[in-house]
PDB file of C-alpha atoms in Angstrom:
ATOM      1  CA  MET A  23       1.492 -26.143  -1.140  1.00  0.00           C
ATOM      2  CA  LYS A  24       2.687 -22.581   0.116  1.00  0.00           C
ATOM      3  CA  ILE A  25       3.623 -19.832  -2.058  1.00  0.00           C
ATOM      4  CA  ASN A  26       5.385 -16.783  -0.830  1.00  0.00           C
ATOM      5  CA  LEU A  27       5.336 -13.516  -3.090  1.00  0.00           C
ATOM      6  CA  PRO A  28       6.965 -10.619  -1.605  1.00  0.00           C
ATOM      7  CA  GLY A  29       5.941  -7.039  -3.033  1.00  0.00           C
ATOM      8  CA  LEU A  30       7.262  -3.592  -2.398  1.00  0.00           C
ATOM      9  CA  ILE A  31       5.371  -0.471  -2.771  1.00  0.00           C
ATOM     10  CA  CYS A  32       7.200   2.794  -2.219  1.00  0.00           C
ATOM     11  CA  ALA A  33       6.303   6.513  -1.740  1.00  0.00           C
ATOM     12  CA  VAL A  34       7.649   7.890  -5.011  1.00  0.00           C
ATOM     13  CA  VAL A  35       8.404   4.876  -6.861  1.00  0.00           C
ATOM     14  CA  LEU A  36       6.351   1.720  -6.662  1.00  0.00           C
ATOM     15  CA  ILE A  37       8.339  -1.533  -7.407  1.00  0.00           C
ATOM     16  CA  TRP A  38       6.480  -4.734  -6.929  1.00  0.00           C
ATOM     17  CA  PRO A  39       9.014  -7.367  -7.552  1.00  0.00           C
ATOM     18  CA  ALA A  40      -8.279 -16.573  -3.515  1.00  0.00           C
ATOM     19  CA  LEU A  41     -11.524 -17.652  -2.602  1.00  0.00           C
ATOM     20  CA  GLN A  42     -12.275 -18.777   0.867  1.00  0.00           C
ATOM     21  CA  GLU A  43     -10.171 -17.060   3.054  1.00  0.00           C
ATOM     22  CA  ALA A  44      -8.241 -13.758   3.194  1.00  0.00           C
ATOM     23  CA  SER A  45      -6.524 -12.020   6.249  1.00  0.00           C
ATOM     24  CA  ALA A  46      -4.501  -9.287   6.981  1.00  0.00           C
ATOM     25  CA  GLN A  47      -3.057 -10.762  10.273  1.00  0.00           C
ATOM     26  CA  GLY A  48      -2.944  -7.641  12.712  1.00  0.00           C
ATOM     27  CA  THR A  49      -2.367  -5.185   9.840  1.00  0.00           C
ATOM     28  CA  SER A  50      -4.463  -2.108  10.750  1.00  0.00           C
ATOM     29  CA  TYR A  51      -4.280   1.367   9.366  1.00  0.00           C
ATOM     30  CA  GLN A  52      -1.504   3.138  10.687  1.00  0.00           C
ATOM     31  CA  LYS A  53      -1.144   7.109  11.335  1.00  0.00           C
ATOM     32  CA  LEU A  54       2.532   8.066  10.595  1.00  0.00           C
ATOM     33  CA  THR A  55       4.655   9.887  12.986  1.00  0.00           C
ATOM     34  CA  SER A  56       8.064  11.564  12.507  1.00  0.00           C
ATOM     35  CA  ASN A  57       9.444   8.509  14.416  1.00  0.00           C
ATOM     36  CA  ASP A  58       8.439   6.144  11.532  1.00  0.00           C
ATOM     37  CA  PHE A  59      11.087   7.874   9.513  1.00  0.00           C
ATOM     38  CA  GLN A  60      14.347   6.131  10.857  1.00  0.00           C
ATOM     39  CA  GLY A  61      16.425   5.712   7.447  1.00  0.00           C
ATOM     40  CA  ILE A  62      19.083   7.588   6.240  1.00  0.00           C
ATOM     41  CA  PRO A  63      18.254  10.648   3.994  1.00  0.00           C
ATOM     42  CA  LEU A  64      19.366  10.649   0.452  1.00  0.00           C
ATOM     43  CA  THR A  65      20.567  14.418  -0.090  1.00  0.00           C
ATOM     44  CA  ASN A  66      21.520  14.621  -3.836  1.00  0.00           C
ATOM     45  CA  GLY A  67      20.283  18.493  -4.213  1.00  0.00           C
ATOM     46  CA  ASP A  68      16.775  17.358  -5.544  1.00  0.00           C
ATOM     47  CA  GLY A  69      14.932  19.046  -2.750  1.00  0.00           C
ATOM     48  CA  VAL A  70      13.213  15.709  -1.655  1.00  0.00           C
ATOM     49  CA  VAL A  71      12.201  16.331   2.386  1.00  0.00           C
ATOM     50  CA  ALA A  72      10.721  12.680   3.064  1.00  0.00           C
ATOM     51  CA  TYR A  73      10.454   9.208   1.454  1.00  0.00           C
ATOM     52  CA  THR A  74       8.130   6.571   2.687  1.00  0.00           C
ATOM     53  CA  ASN A  75       8.755   2.989   2.045  1.00  0.00           C
ATOM     54  CA  CYS A  76       5.979   0.267   2.491  1.00  0.00           C
ATOM     55  CA  THR A  77       6.065  -3.363   2.079  1.00  0.00           C
ATOM     56  CA  ILE A  78       2.968  -5.398   0.740  1.00  0.00           C
ATOM     57  CA  ASP A  79       3.854  -8.883   1.818  1.00  0.00           C
ATOM     58  CA  PHE A  80       1.462 -11.635   0.213  1.00  0.00           C
ATOM     59  CA  HIS A  81       1.553 -15.400   1.052  1.00  0.00           C
ATOM     60  CA  TYR A  82      -1.056 -17.847   0.192  1.00  0.00           C
ATOM     61  CA  GLU A  83      -1.328 -21.668   0.854  1.00  0.00           C
ATOM     62  CA  ALA A  84      -3.307 -23.897  -1.800  1.00  0.00           C
ATOM     63  CA  ASN A  85      -5.503 -26.736  -0.811  1.00  0.00           C
ATOM     64  CA  PRO A  86      -7.082 -28.740  -3.617  1.00  0.00           C
ATOM     65  CA  LYS A  87     -10.985 -29.101  -3.126  1.00  0.00           C
ATOM     66  CA  ASP A  88     -13.107 -30.980  -5.773  1.00  0.00           C
ATOM     67  CA  ASN A  89     -12.643 -29.005  -9.127  1.00  0.00           C
ATOM     68  CA  TYR A  90     -11.314 -26.047  -7.447  1.00  0.00           C
ATOM     69  CA  TYR A  91      -8.607 -24.721  -4.799  1.00  0.00           C
ATOM     70  CA  LEU A  92      -9.249 -23.250  -1.525  1.00  0.00           C
ATOM     71  CA  LEU A  93      -6.395 -20.357  -1.197  1.00  0.00           C
ATOM     72  CA  LYS A  94      -5.651 -19.061   2.450  1.00  0.00           C
ATOM     73  CA  PHE A  95      -4.191 -15.703   1.997  1.00  0.00           C
ATOM     74  CA  ASP A  96      -1.986 -13.545   4.298  1.00  0.00           C
ATOM     75  CA  ILE A  97      -1.710 -10.079   2.845  1.00  0.00           C
ATOM     76  CA  LYS A  98       0.195  -7.457   4.827  1.00  0.00           C
ATOM     77  CA  VAL A  99       1.326  -3.999   4.620  1.00  0.00           C
ATOM     78  CA  THR A 100       4.203  -2.790   6.728  1.00  0.00           C
ATOM     79  CA  MET A 101       5.651   0.840   7.006  1.00  0.00           C
ATOM     80  CA  ASN A 102       9.563   0.223   6.659  1.00  0.00           C
ATOM     81  CA  ARG A 103      10.915   2.552   9.087  1.00  0.00           C
ATOM     82  CA  ASN A 104      14.611   1.914   8.504  1.00  0.00           C
ATOM     83  CA  ARG A 105      14.021   2.587   4.575  1.00  0.00           C
ATOM     84  CA  SER A 106      11.618   5.458   5.231  1.00  0.00           C
ATOM     85  CA  TRP A 107      13.425   8.694   5.602  1.00  0.00           C
ATOM     86  CA  MET A 108      12.953  12.583   6.579  1.00  0.00           C
ATOM     87  CA  ASN A 109      15.719  15.240   5.896  1.00  0.00           C
ATOM     88  CA  ARG A 110      14.891  17.092   9.275  1.00  0.00           C
ATOM     89  CA  ARG A 111      17.697  19.744   8.759  1.00  0.00           C
ATOM     90  CA  MET A 112      15.086  20.983   5.895  1.00  0.00           C
ATOM     91  CA  ILE A 113      12.304  21.127   8.048  1.00  0.00           C
ATOM     92  CA  LYS A 114      11.747  24.631   9.736  1.00  0.00           C
ATOM     93  CA  SER A 115       8.600  24.546  11.739  1.00  0.00           C
ATOM     94  CA  GLN A 116       6.200  22.245  13.188  1.00  0.00           C
ATOM     95  CA  ASP A 117       3.687  23.224  10.525  1.00  0.00           C
ATOM     96  CA  GLN A 118       5.969  22.123   7.661  1.00  0.00           C
ATOM     97  CA  LEU A 119       6.522  18.986   9.636  1.00  0.00           C
ATOM     98  CA  ALA A 120       2.645  18.177   9.875  1.00  0.00           C
ATOM     99  CA  GLU A 121       2.156  19.166   6.201  1.00  0.00           C
ATOM    100  CA  ILE A 122       5.140  16.806   5.049  1.00  0.00           C
ATOM    101  CA  LEU A 123       3.537  14.002   7.395  1.00  0.00           C
ATOM    102  CA  ARG A 124       0.145  14.586   5.891  1.00  0.00           C
ATOM    103  CA  HIS A 125       1.550  14.218   2.414  1.00  0.00           C
ATOM    104  CA  GLU A 126       3.665  10.971   3.214  1.00  0.00           C
ATOM    105  CA  GLN A 127       0.483   9.502   5.241  1.00  0.00           C
ATOM    106  CA  GLY A 128      -0.915   9.770   1.552  1.00  0.00           C
ATOM    107  CA  HIS A 129       1.603   7.426   0.304  1.00  0.00           C
ATOM    108  CA  TYR A 130       1.134   5.047   3.068  1.00  0.00           C
ATOM    109  CA  THR A 131      -2.749   5.148   2.418  1.00  0.00           C
ATOM    110  CA  ILE A 132      -2.413   4.323  -1.030  1.00  0.00           C
ATOM    111  CA  ALA A 133      -0.265   1.107   0.108  1.00  0.00           C
ATOM    112  CA  TYR A 134      -3.098   0.364   2.623  1.00  0.00           C
ATOM    113  CA  MET A 135      -5.888   0.801   0.202  1.00  0.00           C
ATOM    114  CA  GLU A 136      -3.845  -1.424  -2.180  1.00  0.00           C
ATOM    115  CA  GLN A 137      -3.730  -4.032   0.583  1.00  0.00           C
ATOM    116  CA  GLN A 138      -7.471  -3.941   1.308  1.00  0.00           C
ATOM    117  CA  GLU A 139      -8.218  -4.323  -2.381  1.00  0.00           C
ATOM    118  CA  LEU A 140      -6.209  -7.604  -2.677  1.00  0.00           C
ATOM    119  CA  LEU A 141      -7.844  -8.998   0.380  1.00  0.00           C
ATOM    120  CA  ARG A 142     -11.464  -8.070  -0.898  1.00  0.00           C
ATOM    121  CA  THR A 143     -10.667  -9.375  -4.510  1.00  0.00           C
ATOM    122  CA  VAL A 144      -8.869 -12.787  -3.387  1.00  0.00           C
ATOM    123  CA  GLY A 145     -11.821 -13.231  -1.013  1.00  0.00           C
ATOM    124  CA  LYS A 146     -14.190 -13.175  -3.713  1.00  0.00           C
ATOM    125  CA  THR A 147     -12.274 -15.256  -6.377  1.00  0.00           C
ATOM    126  CA  VAL A 148     -12.813 -18.993  -7.354  1.00  0.00           C
ATOM    127  CA  PHE A 149      -9.460 -20.562  -8.070  1.00  0.00           C
ATOM    128  CA  TYR A 150      -8.809 -23.504 -10.294  1.00  0.00           C
ATOM    129  CA  ALA A 151      -5.801 -25.491 -11.281  1.00  0.00           C
ATOM    130  CA  ASN A 152      -4.177 -22.335 -12.540  1.00  0.00           C
ATOM    131  CA  TYR A 153      -4.508 -20.617  -9.313  1.00  0.00           C
ATOM    132  CA  ARG A 154      -0.944 -19.432  -9.693  1.00  0.00           C
ATOM    133  CA  GLN A 155      -1.471 -17.728 -12.797  1.00  0.00           C
ATOM    134  CA  GLN A 156      -5.119 -16.295 -11.448  1.00  0.00           C
ATOM    135  CA  ALA A 157      -3.289 -14.917  -8.310  1.00  0.00           C
ATOM    136  CA  GLN A 158      -0.637 -13.300 -10.028  1.00  0.00           C
ATOM    137  CA  ALA A 159      -3.198 -11.715 -12.596  1.00  0.00           C
ATOM    138  CA  ILE A 160      -4.935 -10.185  -9.639  1.00  0.00           C
ATOM    139  CA  PHE A 161      -1.942  -9.028  -7.898  1.00  0.00           C
ATOM    140  CA  ASP A 162      -0.393  -7.497 -10.995  1.00  0.00           C
ATOM    141  CA  ARG A 163      -3.716  -5.968 -12.010  1.00  0.00           C
ATOM    142  CA  ILE A 164      -4.379  -4.121  -8.540  1.00  0.00           C
ATOM    143  CA  ASP A 165      -0.620  -3.326  -8.266  1.00  0.00           C
ATOM    144  CA  ALA A 166      -0.524  -1.362 -11.602  1.00  0.00           C
ATOM    145  CA  LYS A 167      -3.787   0.342 -10.463  1.00  0.00           C
ATOM    146  CA  TYR A 168      -2.100   1.482  -7.230  1.00  0.00           C
ATOM    147  CA  LYS A 169       1.346   2.308  -8.990  1.00  0.00           C
ATOM    148  CA  GLN A 170      -0.462   4.731 -11.382  1.00  0.00           C
ATOM    149  CA  LEU A 171      -2.458   6.518  -8.107  1.00  0.00           C
ATOM    150  CA  ASN A 172       0.806   6.926  -6.566  1.00  0.00           C
ATOM    151  CA  LEU A 173       2.319   8.568  -9.403  1.00  0.00           C
ATOM    152  CA  ASP A 174      -0.923  10.942  -9.943  1.00  0.00           C
ATOM    153  CA  TYR A 175      -0.922  11.656  -6.145  1.00  0.00           C
ATOM    154  CA  ASP A 176       2.593  12.982  -6.660  1.00  0.00           C
ATOM    155  CA  ALA A 177       2.154  14.752  -9.842  1.00  0.00           C
ATOM    156  CA  ASP A 178      -1.097  16.388  -8.932  1.00  0.00           C
ATOM    157  CA  THR A 179       0.354  17.575  -5.702  1.00  0.00           C
ATOM    158  CA  GLU A 180       3.744  18.409  -7.001  1.00  0.00           C
ATOM    159  CA  HIS A 181       5.173  16.489  -4.129  1.00  0.00           C
ATOM    160  CA  MET A 182       2.904  18.302  -1.764  1.00  0.00           C
ATOM    161  CA  VAL A 183       3.811  21.973  -2.907  1.00  0.00           C
ATOM    162  CA  ASN A 184       0.518  22.539  -4.726  1.00  0.00           C
ATOM    163  CA  ARG A 185      -1.665  22.913  -1.435  1.00  0.00           C
ATOM    164  CA  VAL A 186      -4.607  22.994  -3.225  1.00  0.00           C
ATOM    165  CA  GLN A 187      -4.324  19.855  -4.951  1.00  0.00           C
ATOM    166  CA  GLN A 188      -2.819  18.182  -1.620  1.00  0.00           C
ATOM    167  CA  ASN A 189      -6.028  19.220   0.316  1.00  0.00           C
ATOM    168  CA  SER A 190      -8.027  17.669  -2.448  1.00  0.00           C
ATOM    169  CA  TRP A 191      -6.223  14.499  -2.223  1.00  0.00           C
ATOM    170  CA  ASN A 192      -6.256  14.415   1.583  1.00  0.00           C
ATOM    171  CA  ALA A 193     -10.090  14.866   1.327  1.00  0.00           C
ATOM    172  CA  TYR A 194     -10.154  11.893  -1.027  1.00  0.00           C
ATOM    173  CA  PHE A 195      -8.117   9.763   1.132  1.00  0.00           C
ATOM    174  CA  ASP A 196     -10.149  10.651   4.086  1.00  0.00           C
ATOM    175  CA  LYS A 197     -13.393   9.365   2.220  1.00  0.00           C
ATOM    176  CA  LYS A 198     -11.714   6.321   0.900  1.00  0.00           C
ATOM    177  CA  LEU A 199     -10.901   5.289   4.459  1.00  0.00           C
ATOM    178  CA  ALA A 200     -14.138   6.362   5.874  1.00  0.00           C
ATOM    179  CA  TYR A 201     -16.144   4.220   3.329  1.00  0.00           C
ATOM    180  CA  MET A 202     -13.740   1.540   2.429  1.00  0.00           C
ATOM    181  CA  PRO A 203     -15.784  -1.812   2.284  1.00  0.00           C
ATOM    182  CA  PRO A 204     -15.025  -4.406   4.683  1.00  0.00           C
ATOM    183  CA  VAL A 205     -12.848  -7.286   3.616  1.00  0.00           C
ATOM    184  CA  ASN A 206     -15.154 -10.085   4.285  1.00  0.00           C
ATOM    185  CA  GLU A 207     -18.114  -8.296   2.591  1.00  0.00           C
ATOM    186  CA  ASP A 208     -20.504 -10.758   0.990  1.00  0.00           C
TER     187      ASP A 208
END
């Protein structure tokens, strides 16, 4: 039995529509560049300069085994270049562009951290006959955590305007990435 559950995680707004094996299938951490923002800017006078849109896509295949199920997961995070945008007319210097990219990198990092936690969690879970509910509960719990983290990030940094808080979050993300436990940790 194969289950496909798409999930969507966005920069400013988060929307989200495992025992034995979990894989990221080639997903690795991505450093954002201005080329990753190919979408058309939404200009409604709210001062938003950039928007990052990432998708967390998870699939699993379930196979019965004795009194439990082996679930093989494939969980990916993708930077959606055509849905992410940057209002280049509002960017006045290379330094400002670098700050904007650094802030948007934080949103991507949150999506990446969610993907990695999902992979680690499902890899350590024993699934039984109610595996669909178990998997959904894991996804819902972890997604709620990262939705809140995304909201806190934008609130604390005031969408990067508060440079002290932005620098604090940058350090937090750098530390989380440097010390992130491996997916296949025992």
